[in-house]
Amino acid sequence: MSAAAARGAVAVPGRVNLIGEHIDYHDLPVLPVALDRRITAEWQAVEEPVVRARSEGFGEREFRLDGPLEPWPAGDWGNYVKAAASAARQRWPLARGVVLEIRSTLPVAAGLSSSTALMTACTLALLEANGIRAGFGELMEILPEGEYFVGTRGGGMDHAVVLGAREGCALLVEFAPVRATPVPVPEGWVFLAADSGVQAEKSAAVREQYNERRFAGQRAAQRLGFAGIRQALEQAGAAELRRMAEARLDGMERRCFLHAAGEAERVREAVEAMRTADAERFGRLLNESHASLRDLLAVSCAELDALTEAARQAGALGARLTGAGFGGSAVVFCLEEDAERVAAEIGGRFYGGRAEGRLFRAVPSAGALELIARAGG
Ligand code: NG1
């Protein structure tokens, strides 16, 4: 506990995942970066146990911290604020409430983790207002679980990177136990975030599709006699698992299993490629990841396929959908010397010259904890 300040601000970035898609929930490693676009929560502590939150363009929400917390109807932004309160109070006593003023430079529903950033910002603000400075490990124990309040059964990737990223680095996130290792992005490597224009909303239908894939992968591993996909990869070689899957699994279970096993291997290789500054290999892995998400997991859509194809034709070394898919954004990888031309060509080919605000550099930036430390708090 530190002395509780009366007011302050916390900033939490969005993210793009470079590689390792739809495998965090199988406790397999992933490699995202945090963006320089953020959600900021300015907070003011109040003695009453209430939360009053206002978000530009979304209105106000208010609730008490000392009573039962029931979600508002699905889709209400205030549920992320309630999720934050619900997660924080399970672990820490929250004597004080907060007034929150929320601002964002992060596009909403573009698959860049704006909801995780919002929930994390509200959690950190509530904790700061109560004089509590929690560490990465403690926050990772409450945040991914806490997002279940809004109904998404996600993994921990988004929370890990928005908290723990370091400037200029991608973050290798491992699970069970959770561990975050910064991997410096080689000089001259450029990532672009490109919005497909299809809203990646966490509607009930999309949530169901997401969960279906998660559980199909899990069932597949069990059908092959393993506790999960991670255990399968620890106990058998890649070629043997592929043979087993082809002989004993079919349909969705087979495809989800093969995607996860292949993607885990690609993450391992991508980290190696990043550490040895092998741009060609890194790009190829991104393209293979997209193909697997499209053909095996079936989480892409026509717009994401067209966007990633336009990026490759524009001279990008690699491009893939990023995040859960079903819309949202793609991540495009190229070298600095090609970046302007690649962006201009994607602008022409995919956006018909109107790329403003929809195609921007994903500059590997600091996570919330580094930002708090820098602010000298
Ligand atoms: P997004 O794109 O934020 O919905 C979701 C999960 C991640 C991960 C990816 C797929 C949440 C909060 N996030 O990301 O944990 O599973 O899908 O790789 O559910």
CSV table of C-alpha atoms and ligand atoms in Angstrom, one decimal, residues 15 17 20-25 30 111-116 147 152-159 200 202 210 322-325, ligand 1:
chain,number,residue,atom,x,y,z
A,15,ARG,CA,-2.5,-4.1,-29.1
A,17,ASN,CA,-0.9,-9.6,-32.1
A,20,GLY,CA,0.0,-16.7,-32.1
A,21,GLU,CA,-3.7,-16.5,-32.8
A,22,HIS,CA,-6.4,-18.5,-31.1
A,23,ILE,CA,-3.9,-20.4,-29.0
A,24,ASP,CA,-3.6,-18.3,-25.7
A,25,TYR,CA,-6.6,-20.1,-24.4
A,30,VAL,CA,1.9,-15.7,-28.3
A,111,GLY,CA,-10.0,-5.8,-33.1
A,112,LEU,CA,-7.3,-3.8,-31.3
A,113,SER,CA,-8.3,-4.7,-27.8
A,114,SER,CA,-10.1,-1.5,-26.9
A,115,SER,CA,-12.3,-3.4,-24.4
A,116,THR,CA,-9.4,-5.0,-22.6
A,147,GLU,CA,-13.5,-10.2,-18.3
A,152,THR,CA,-16.2,-13.4,-23.2
A,153,ARG,CA,-14.2,-16.5,-22.5
A,154,GLY,CA,-11.0,-15.2,-23.8
A,155,GLY,CA,-7.4,-16.0,-23.1
A,156,GLY,CA,-4.8,-13.8,-21.2
A,157,MET,CA,-2.9,-12.4,-24.2
A,158,ASP,CA,-4.5,-9.0,-24.4
A,159,HIS,CA,-4.2,-8.3,-20.7
A,200,ALA,CA,-15.3,-7.3,-34.8
A,202,LYS,CA,-18.2,-9.3,-29.4
A,210,TYR,CA,-15.0,-18.1,-30.7
A,322,THR,CA,-4.9,-10.1,-35.9
A,323,GLY,CA,-7.1,-10.8,-32.9
A,324,ALA,CA,-10.1,-13.0,-32.8
A,325,GLY,CA,-11.0,-12.5,-36.5
B,1,NG1,P1,-9.8,-10.0,-29.4
B,1,NG1,O1,-9.4,-9.7,-30.7
B,1,NG1,O2,-9.4,-8.9,-28.4
B,1,NG1,O3,-11.3,-10.4,-29.3
B,1,NG1,C1,-9.6,-12.5,-28.5
B,1,NG1,C2,-9.1,-12.9,-27.1
B,1,NG1,C3,-7.7,-13.2,-27.0
B,1,NG1,C4,-7.3,-14.2,-28.0
B,1,NG1,C5,-7.7,-13.7,-29.4
B,1,NG1,C6,-7.4,-14.7,-30.5
B,1,NG1,C7,-10.4,-11.7,-25.3
B,1,NG1,C8,-10.3,-10.5,-24.3
B,1,NG1,N1,-9.4,-11.7,-26.2
B,1,NG1,O4,-9.0,-11.3,-28.8
B,1,NG1,O5,-7.4,-13.7,-25.7
B,1,NG1,O6,-7.8,-15.5,-27.7
B,1,NG1,O7,-9.1,-13.5,-29.4
B,1,NG1,O8,-6.1,-15.0,-30.6
B,1,NG1,O9,-11.2,-12.5,-25.2
